[in-house]
Amino acid sequence: MNMSLDRLLEAMMATLRTDVIPHVGDPYARGQAIGVVDLLNNIGARIEWARAPIAEAVEEKRRLLREAGVALPAARDEPVAGTTADLLAQRDQLDMLICEKLESLSARDDAHARQALACLCQHAHDELTLQMQFVRKPLFAEIASGGGADRSSGR
Amino acid sequence: MMMAYKAQAEIISPSAGQARSFDPYDGETVRERLSSHLRREVDASFEIGPLRRYTVGFSWVTYGFRATWRENGRSVERDLILRAGPPRGIFAPYRASPEFTALGALAGSGVPVPRVYWFSDDSAAIGAPFFVCDLVPGEAPIPWTRDGGPAFDDARREGLGGQFVAALAALHRFKWEGTPAAAIGGSMDATRAAIGEVTRWAGLLAMGSPRRIPMLEIAARWLRRNAPSARRISIVHGDYRIGNFLEAEGRITAILDWELVHLGDPAEDVGWICLQAWRGRSPYMCHFFTREELRDRYALLSGIEMSLADMAYWEAFGAYKLAVMHFGAVHCFEERGFDDLRMAGMGLQIPRVLLQVESAMERAA
């Protein structure tokens, strides 16, 4: 999942400014929190999502669709290029084509369709498995308890 | 009891007028607006103390406060809870009436629920649909432990687990026909309950994400093809799990967070309990039971026999629903300016959740 980096940075700064800093009592800690806002504000224009994994995903989806006999729009058959935003848009369009193919194959009941369907399902699994290398264990326990014990107070 | 809550509910009818925005972090403004609304609609002397916001809940916002008012000529002072459905929340726009109605109907049943007082589906009053209920003492054990291990020792697992399944059985046995709960929505057709829920959540996904997600389309197709008929139609909580009940001194004092309540197949709640997300590395569903224990205890208390295959189907549906919730969280964060960073955090966990959909589906196949 690639959310907009601009939006992520904006929300992090807003949360610090509105919900965190006003409640930080220690001046040094408050200054450090403002320092984080300053950093976030400055790195936005210099970073983007890692391009290589997205380009690889686009390439893999194209290969899969070609093997499944889906004619790609001309622009989708050229070497993978463009900005990260372009690649994300291409990925979404290719996912749409994969979903359309899934739909048409599901309506059939022959061996070829079952095999092609299995390839598309395997792709969905493999892609998610690859993405898991970037996913860290969530801190839900601490978030839900406000950083305290493993339980929330009564209501 | 039922008449009493109905009469109170009717006091606050949706009012016309342009709704002002709702800022969940601006507790003082929420307090002022709720005060003036309740002074107008309930009692001119209504007084509300400072609001304190709870950290729990990913969609509705929960505040606690102390209130005083006059009722039947007598002064009343109580600790209350305000639950508000933010206009920019995960599946907004929300309605408070299904939750309010279900809680009102269940008062006095074997399901521990807080007493409800007032509600509005209209955003004009405080900027969001809301209801007010009693504050119930207790703490909510949560499914996520720091080390991923068990949430309870064996004694608490046994004690709380027994109450947890007993309350669910009481909910599913509850005779809703002829009560206001018949109007909470959902499916009254046992042959269509599962399909109806799949369609509903697929619709919510489409509403929140223009992207088509292959794994979710595979899952939706499988869920439609394998949809079982319900053995009966019950009130379904919709989010029945560890984290959504309060416990005080070993007793479950209230079942909370009824915002997804609807009529449907009771197996939906049982399957939801079995989600990987509610147990971490614990072998016990919701840190309480093995699947077999859950099935047997539930059958004994509810009289509803359920196969492991039924449970597995509804677990797969639950995994699908949870994945849709994650996409909904991303949508409200990215497109509707909801700054709660937990929403973005959910977005980053989507690959994990989608793989859980796949494994739940494989287990059920």
XYZ file of C-alpha atoms in Angstrom:
520
model
C 0.000 0.000 0.000
C 1.543 3.278 -1.062
C -0.265 6.168 0.541
C 0.611 9.682 -0.526
C 3.857 10.636 1.198
C 2.810 14.289 1.224
C -0.371 13.369 3.035
C 1.484 11.196 5.554
C 3.932 13.979 6.361
C 1.159 16.558 6.581
C -0.837 14.399 9.019
C 2.227 13.641 11.148
C 2.991 17.351 11.455
C -0.641 18.225 12.182
C -0.859 15.537 14.863
C 2.315 16.737 16.537
C 1.239 20.380 16.385
C -2.362 19.881 17.471
C -2.524 16.769 19.596
C 0.929 16.190 21.015
C 3.012 19.336 21.532
C 0.341 21.277 23.496
C 0.303 18.404 26.006
C 4.073 18.080 26.435
C 5.047 19.777 29.692
C 8.837 19.668 29.522
C 10.300 22.537 27.409
C 13.196 20.449 26.097
C 10.872 17.621 25.055
C 8.542 20.182 23.432
C 11.462 21.690 21.513
C 12.501 18.246 20.289
C 8.950 17.533 19.125
C 8.974 20.814 17.196
C 12.298 19.676 15.783
C 10.555 16.601 14.415
C 7.967 18.861 12.748
C 10.812 20.869 11.241
C 12.437 17.727 9.864
C 9.230 16.368 8.428
C 8.548 19.721 6.829
C 11.955 19.692 5.169
C 12.271 16.124 3.973
C 8.991 16.078 2.054
C 10.410 17.572 -1.117
C 13.407 15.217 -1.077
C 11.873 11.767 -0.722
C 9.571 9.379 -2.563
C 8.572 5.731 -2.165
C 11.307 3.305 -3.199
C 10.893 3.045 -6.957
C 12.503 -0.340 -7.651
C 9.893 -2.566 -5.930
C 7.064 -0.747 -7.695
C 8.797 -1.035 -11.086
C 9.354 -4.757 -10.455
C 5.703 -5.200 -9.525
C 4.624 -3.462 -12.741
C 6.965 -5.651 -14.789
C 5.677 -8.801 -13.104
C 2.044 -7.873 -13.688
C 2.710 -7.198 -17.357
C 4.391 -10.584 -17.725
C 1.517 -12.310 -15.962
C -1.097 -10.647 -18.154
C 0.790 -11.427 -21.343
C 0.986 -15.085 -20.308
C -2.711 -15.035 -19.563
C -3.348 -13.808 -23.094
C -4.403 -10.290 -22.163
C -3.529 -7.688 -24.770
C -1.984 -4.758 -22.934
C -2.633 -1.190 -24.045
C 0.320 -0.063 -26.187
C 1.725 2.219 -23.516
C 1.673 -0.699 -21.070
C 3.889 -2.791 -23.311
C 6.847 -0.415 -23.372
C 9.773 -0.549 -20.935
C 8.733 0.351 -17.409
C 9.371 4.066 -17.030
C 8.069 7.239 -15.457
C 7.932 8.772 -12.030
C 6.923 6.785 -8.965
C 3.451 8.283 -9.268
C 3.291 7.086 -12.907
C 4.326 3.614 -11.851
C 1.721 3.488 -9.095
C -0.943 4.489 -11.611
C 0.287 1.780 -14.000
C 0.232 -0.786 -11.198
C -3.381 0.096 -10.413
C -4.392 -0.158 -14.075
C -2.696 -3.530 -14.395
C -4.450 -4.732 -11.229
C -7.714 -3.727 -12.854
C -6.859 -5.855 -15.901
C -5.932 -8.756 -13.613
C -9.288 -8.436 -11.841
C -11.125 -8.401 -15.171
C -9.237 -11.528 -16.207
C -10.058 -13.177 -12.874
C -13.698 -12.418 -13.528
C -13.739 -13.909 -17.020
C -11.788 -17.014 -15.996
C -14.073 -17.629 -13.029
C -17.043 -17.844 -15.356
C -15.447 -20.798 -17.157
C -14.950 -24.355 -15.978
C -12.257 -25.820 -18.217
C -8.780 -26.983 -17.292
C -7.071 -24.102 -19.056
C -9.157 -21.532 -17.182
C -8.489 -23.250 -13.857
C -4.758 -23.240 -14.541
C -4.739 -19.582 -15.569
C -6.813 -18.716 -12.519
C -4.327 -20.520 -10.291
C -1.495 -18.442 -11.829
C -3.319 -15.195 -11.071
C -4.052 -16.306 -7.493
C -0.411 -17.302 -7.041
C 0.643 -13.864 -8.284
C -1.606 -12.158 -5.721
C -0.036 -14.284 -2.985
C 3.554 -13.752 -4.161
C 3.129 -10.003 -4.445
C 1.812 -9.727 -0.893
C 4.584 -11.961 0.407
C 7.132 -9.675 -1.230
C 5.476 -6.607 0.274
C 5.670 -8.157 3.729
C 9.414 -7.550 3.760
C 8.566 -3.862 4.288
C 5.871 -4.376 6.929
C 6.883 -4.104 10.561
C 4.931 -5.432 13.531
C 2.319 -2.816 14.466
C 2.464 -1.123 17.856
C -1.281 -1.576 18.419
C -0.792 -2.659 22.044
C 0.864 0.623 22.936
C -1.358 2.742 20.687
C -4.614 1.315 22.063
C -3.519 1.756 25.651
C -2.051 5.210 25.173
C 1.411 3.826 25.825
C 0.344 2.204 29.094
C -0.640 -1.334 30.075
C -2.292 -3.911 27.801
C -5.766 -2.688 28.577
C -7.855 0.439 28.172
C -9.576 2.177 31.040
C -13.319 1.876 31.571
C -16.128 3.628 29.832
C -37.846 -0.481 30.256
C -38.219 -0.562 26.519
C -40.921 2.073 26.564
C -38.762 4.279 28.735
C -35.873 4.357 26.319
C -38.189 4.746 23.354
C -39.813 7.765 24.911
C -36.415 9.275 25.591
C -35.255 8.548 22.078
C -38.170 10.386 20.617
C -37.351 13.514 22.554
C -34.385 14.123 20.314
C -35.720 14.013 16.831
C -33.486 15.008 13.935
C -33.615 18.743 13.613
C -33.262 20.813 10.513
C -30.353 23.121 10.049
C -26.864 23.228 8.703
C -24.470 21.000 10.624
C -21.252 22.641 11.757
C -18.041 20.671 11.550
C -17.041 18.244 14.270
C -13.517 18.365 15.699
C -13.041 15.343 17.966
C -10.003 16.968 19.581
C -11.903 20.104 20.556
C -13.605 18.612 23.585
C -14.710 21.971 24.930
C -16.714 22.825 21.810
C -18.244 19.344 21.747
C -19.183 19.797 25.417
C -20.787 23.190 24.798
C -22.795 21.929 21.853
C -23.950 18.809 23.669
C -24.894 20.937 26.699
C -27.001 23.336 24.719
C -28.638 20.486 22.815
C -29.582 18.596 25.975
C -30.742 21.801 27.703
C -33.019 22.408 24.770
C -34.277 18.861 24.383
C -34.145 17.289 27.861
C -33.894 19.779 30.706
C -33.044 23.475 30.761
C -30.787 22.968 33.789
C -28.677 20.236 32.173
C -25.021 20.573 33.260
C -22.081 18.741 31.710
C -18.598 18.585 33.219
C -15.344 18.461 31.229
C -15.102 15.816 28.516
C -12.259 13.320 28.613
C -11.538 11.412 25.431
C -10.761 7.684 25.482
C -7.985 6.231 23.339
C -10.033 3.176 22.361
C -12.026 2.861 19.144
C -10.860 3.262 15.581
C -13.932 4.898 14.140
C -16.387 6.342 16.652
C -15.084 8.841 19.187
C -15.773 8.146 22.870
C -15.837 10.725 25.680
C -16.656 10.400 29.358
C -18.262 13.168 31.432
C -20.303 13.851 34.535
C -23.782 15.285 34.062
C -26.553 16.634 36.262
C -30.141 17.226 35.253
C -33.648 17.091 36.626
C -35.957 14.202 35.857
C -39.491 13.820 37.202
C -38.821 16.655 39.624
C -35.699 15.044 41.060
C -32.065 15.930 40.545
C -30.027 13.254 38.765
C -26.237 13.097 38.691
C -24.469 10.454 36.627
C -21.229 9.558 34.899
C -22.067 9.224 31.221
C -20.465 8.337 27.911
C -20.849 10.240 24.667
C -20.242 8.238 21.494
C -20.009 10.277 18.291
C -19.563 9.082 14.706
C -17.145 11.579 13.125
C -18.182 12.805 9.652
C -14.707 11.919 8.370
C -14.545 8.513 10.072
C -13.825 5.199 8.356
C -17.314 4.463 7.054
C -19.001 7.829 7.554
C -21.683 9.022 7.308
C -22.766 7.155 10.401
C -26.087 6.637 12.134
C -26.397 6.324 15.892
C -29.880 4.822 15.867
C -29.020 1.142 15.182
C -26.600 0.989 18.118
C -28.901 3.006 20.365
C -31.915 0.880 19.446
C -30.101 -2.430 19.907
C -28.723 -1.400 23.299
C -32.158 -0.221 24.389
C -33.792 -3.436 23.284
C -31.177 -5.587 25.017
C -31.499 -3.836 28.385
C -32.479 -6.427 30.973
C -31.498 -9.346 28.732
C -28.582 -11.629 29.525
C -26.294 -9.351 27.527
C -24.507 -6.818 29.718
C -25.050 -3.449 28.034
C -24.923 0.139 29.250
C -28.202 1.976 29.727
C -28.821 4.384 26.855
C -30.350 7.841 27.226
C -30.453 10.026 24.133
C -29.322 9.923 20.527
C -29.391 11.822 17.286
C -28.702 10.662 13.740
C -28.547 14.287 12.698
C -25.230 16.133 12.694
C -26.883 19.451 13.475
C -26.660 19.045 17.255
C -22.963 18.437 17.895
C -21.606 18.098 14.355
C -21.868 14.289 14.286
C -24.449 11.584 14.985
C -24.193 10.597 18.641
C -25.738 8.797 21.567
C -25.318 9.034 25.309
C -25.195 6.057 27.647
C -24.116 5.214 31.180
C -20.442 4.933 31.974
C -19.869 1.346 33.048
C -16.973 0.627 35.397
C -14.231 -1.629 34.113
C -11.304 -1.903 31.779
C -11.115 -3.313 28.280
C -8.476 -6.032 27.843
C -7.052 -5.602 24.350
C -6.015 -8.295 21.880
C -2.556 -6.925 21.264
C 0.025 -7.683 23.909
C 3.514 -6.206 23.798
C 5.200 -9.570 23.268
C 2.371 -11.088 21.193
C 1.789 -13.686 23.911
C -1.321 -14.586 25.955
C -3.518 -11.791 27.313
C -4.788 -13.894 30.255
C -3.551 -16.497 32.690
C -5.530 -19.751 32.772
C -7.865 -18.690 35.587
C -8.867 -15.431 33.919
C -9.103 -17.166 30.564
C -11.601 -19.607 32.017
C -13.562 -17.051 34.039
C -13.826 -14.301 31.471
C -14.077 -16.728 28.557
C -17.162 -18.341 30.051
C -18.859 -14.967 30.432
C -17.723 -13.873 26.990
C -19.411 -16.797 25.268
C -22.461 -16.685 27.576
C -23.140 -13.064 26.636
C -22.819 -13.932 22.952
C -25.202 -16.854 23.338
C -27.694 -14.601 25.137
C -27.441 -12.058 22.319
C -28.086 -14.671 19.657
C -30.975 -16.203 21.614
C -32.595 -12.817 22.134
C -36.056 -12.667 20.572
C -35.797 -9.490 18.569
C -38.975 -9.986 16.596
C -41.593 -7.486 17.689
C -39.037 -5.261 19.435
C -37.541 -2.005 18.108
C -34.436 -4.042 17.241
C -36.325 -5.440 14.259
C -35.606 -2.091 12.588
C -31.813 -2.043 12.971
C -31.213 -3.300 9.432
C -29.439 -6.309 7.979
C -30.933 -9.487 6.615
C -34.071 -11.285 7.774
C -33.691 -13.881 5.004
C -31.652 -16.830 6.248
C -30.723 -17.848 2.703
C -29.392 -14.382 1.851
C -27.687 -13.297 5.069
C -24.168 -14.254 3.989
C -24.488 -12.971 0.422
C -25.993 -9.756 1.765
C -23.015 -9.141 4.045
C -20.483 -9.892 1.295
C -22.279 -7.479 -1.014
C -22.460 -4.836 1.695
C -18.734 -4.977 2.434
C -17.763 -5.181 -1.230
C -19.834 -2.019 -1.670
C -18.029 -0.299 1.184
C -14.701 -1.246 -0.396
C -15.737 0.188 -3.754
C -16.951 3.336 -2.020
C -13.606 3.839 -0.317
C -11.146 2.690 -2.955
C -11.167 3.125 -6.718
C -8.443 0.478 -6.885
C -9.358 -3.101 -7.606
C -7.513 -5.469 -5.305
C -7.015 -8.955 -6.809
C -6.876 -10.778 -3.464
C -10.124 -9.175 -2.308
C -11.874 -9.930 -5.578
C -10.754 -13.557 -5.326
C -12.096 -13.620 -1.769
C -15.431 -11.969 -2.566
C -16.037 -14.427 -5.380
C -15.208 -17.374 -3.124
C -17.427 -16.044 -0.335
C -20.375 -15.637 -2.703
C -19.953 -19.098 -4.174
C -19.711 -20.785 -0.816
C -22.228 -18.724 1.153
C -24.092 -20.895 3.669
C -27.696 -20.447 4.767
C -28.197 -19.244 8.319
C -29.754 -21.602 10.844
C -31.592 -18.642 12.304
C -31.558 -14.850 12.148
C -30.271 -13.124 15.274
C -28.994 -9.760 16.345
C -25.357 -9.839 15.243
C -22.974 -7.574 17.150
C -20.646 -7.243 14.170
C -17.443 -6.659 16.158
C -17.675 -9.134 19.054
C -14.162 -9.730 20.350
C -11.589 -9.075 23.027
C -11.161 -5.302 23.201
C -14.885 -4.673 22.977
C -15.956 -5.605 26.481
C -15.295 -4.144 29.896
C -14.112 -6.194 32.825
C -14.140 -5.292 36.520
C -12.938 -7.686 39.212
C -13.251 -10.704 36.985
C -16.741 -9.856 35.708
C -17.661 -8.668 32.217
C -19.599 -5.518 32.981
C -20.521 -4.421 29.449
C -20.256 -5.419 25.821
C -19.229 -2.332 23.862
C -18.919 -0.919 20.329
C -22.174 -1.954 18.691
C -21.746 0.314 15.674
C -21.838 -2.661 13.250
C -24.896 -4.270 14.833
C -27.387 -5.781 12.387
C -29.704 -8.722 11.871
C -28.034 -11.713 10.310
C -26.421 -15.112 10.745
C -25.167 -15.546 14.340
C -22.250 -17.570 12.959
C -20.865 -14.263 11.704
C -19.978 -13.219 15.268
C -18.464 -16.630 16.044
C -16.284 -16.505 12.938
C -15.159 -12.976 13.786
C -13.963 -14.185 17.198
C -11.630 -16.594 15.376
C -9.671 -13.942 13.439
C -5.909 -14.101 13.678
C -5.915 -10.369 14.404
C -7.535 -10.886 17.821
C -5.133 -13.444 19.201
C -1.571 -12.643 18.142
C 0.505 -15.754 18.741
C -1.958 -17.198 21.248
C -3.525 -20.515 20.165
C -6.834 -19.339 21.662
C -9.507 -17.438 19.752
C -9.687 -13.974 21.285
C -7.198 -15.367 23.839
C -9.997 -17.567 25.272
C -10.736 -20.817 23.440
C -9.623 -23.244 20.812
C -12.065 -23.328 17.895
C -13.512 -26.617 19.141
C -14.033 -25.272 22.676
C -15.706 -22.182 21.301
C -18.039 -24.256 19.115
C -18.998 -26.599 21.964
C -19.506 -23.978 24.656
C -21.463 -21.759 22.312
C -23.736 -24.647 21.230
C -24.368 -25.608 24.841
C -25.375 -22.085 25.852
C -27.135 -20.909 22.705
C -28.711 -24.110 21.464
C -27.297 -23.230 18.042
C -25.201 -26.035 16.572
C -22.410 -24.786 14.370
C -19.884 -26.798 12.380
C -16.214 -25.944 12.197
C -16.807 -25.478 8.473
C -19.447 -22.802 9.160
C -17.077 -21.088 11.548
C -14.287 -21.258 8.990
C -16.504 -19.675 6.321
C -17.391 -16.800 8.623
C -13.793 -16.439 9.725
C -12.862 -16.011 6.070
C -15.647 -13.468 5.707
C -14.387 -11.712 8.844
C -10.879 -11.526 7.424
C -12.341 -10.002 4.261
C -14.366 -7.499 6.281
C -11.312 -6.560 8.344
C -9.337 -5.982 5.139
C -12.112 -3.709 3.828
C -11.939 -1.789 7.106
C -8.231 -1.237 6.491
C -8.918 0.171 3.033
C -11.653 2.326 4.557
C -9.135 3.642 7.074
C -6.752 4.610 4.280
C -9.539 6.302 2.359
C -10.696 8.452 5.254
C -7.086 9.355 6.024
C -6.062 10.180 2.455
C -9.228 11.558 0.920
C -11.261 12.961 3.789
C -8.542 14.610 5.845
C -9.014 12.424 8.949
C -5.658 13.009 10.669
C -5.792 10.047 13.082
C -2.424 8.402 12.425
C -3.813 5.008 13.413
C -5.635 5.078 10.082
C -2.365 5.447 8.201
C -0.879 2.739 10.401
C -3.678 0.385 9.347
C -2.885 1.168 5.723
C 0.683 0.020 6.152
C -0.521 -3.333 7.516
C -2.644 -4.139 4.462
C -0.304 -6.823 2.976
C -0.441 -8.718 6.292
C -4.231 -8.483 6.432
C -4.651 -9.609 2.818
C -2.480 -12.660 3.447
C -4.714 -13.433 6.431
C -7.720 -13.282 4.087
C -6.013 -15.811 1.833
C -5.094 -18.214 4.622
C -8.576 -18.010 6.196
C -10.103 -18.748 2.797
C -7.770 -21.702 2.252
C -8.640 -23.092 5.678
C -12.333 -22.809 4.882
C -12.097 -24.326 1.387
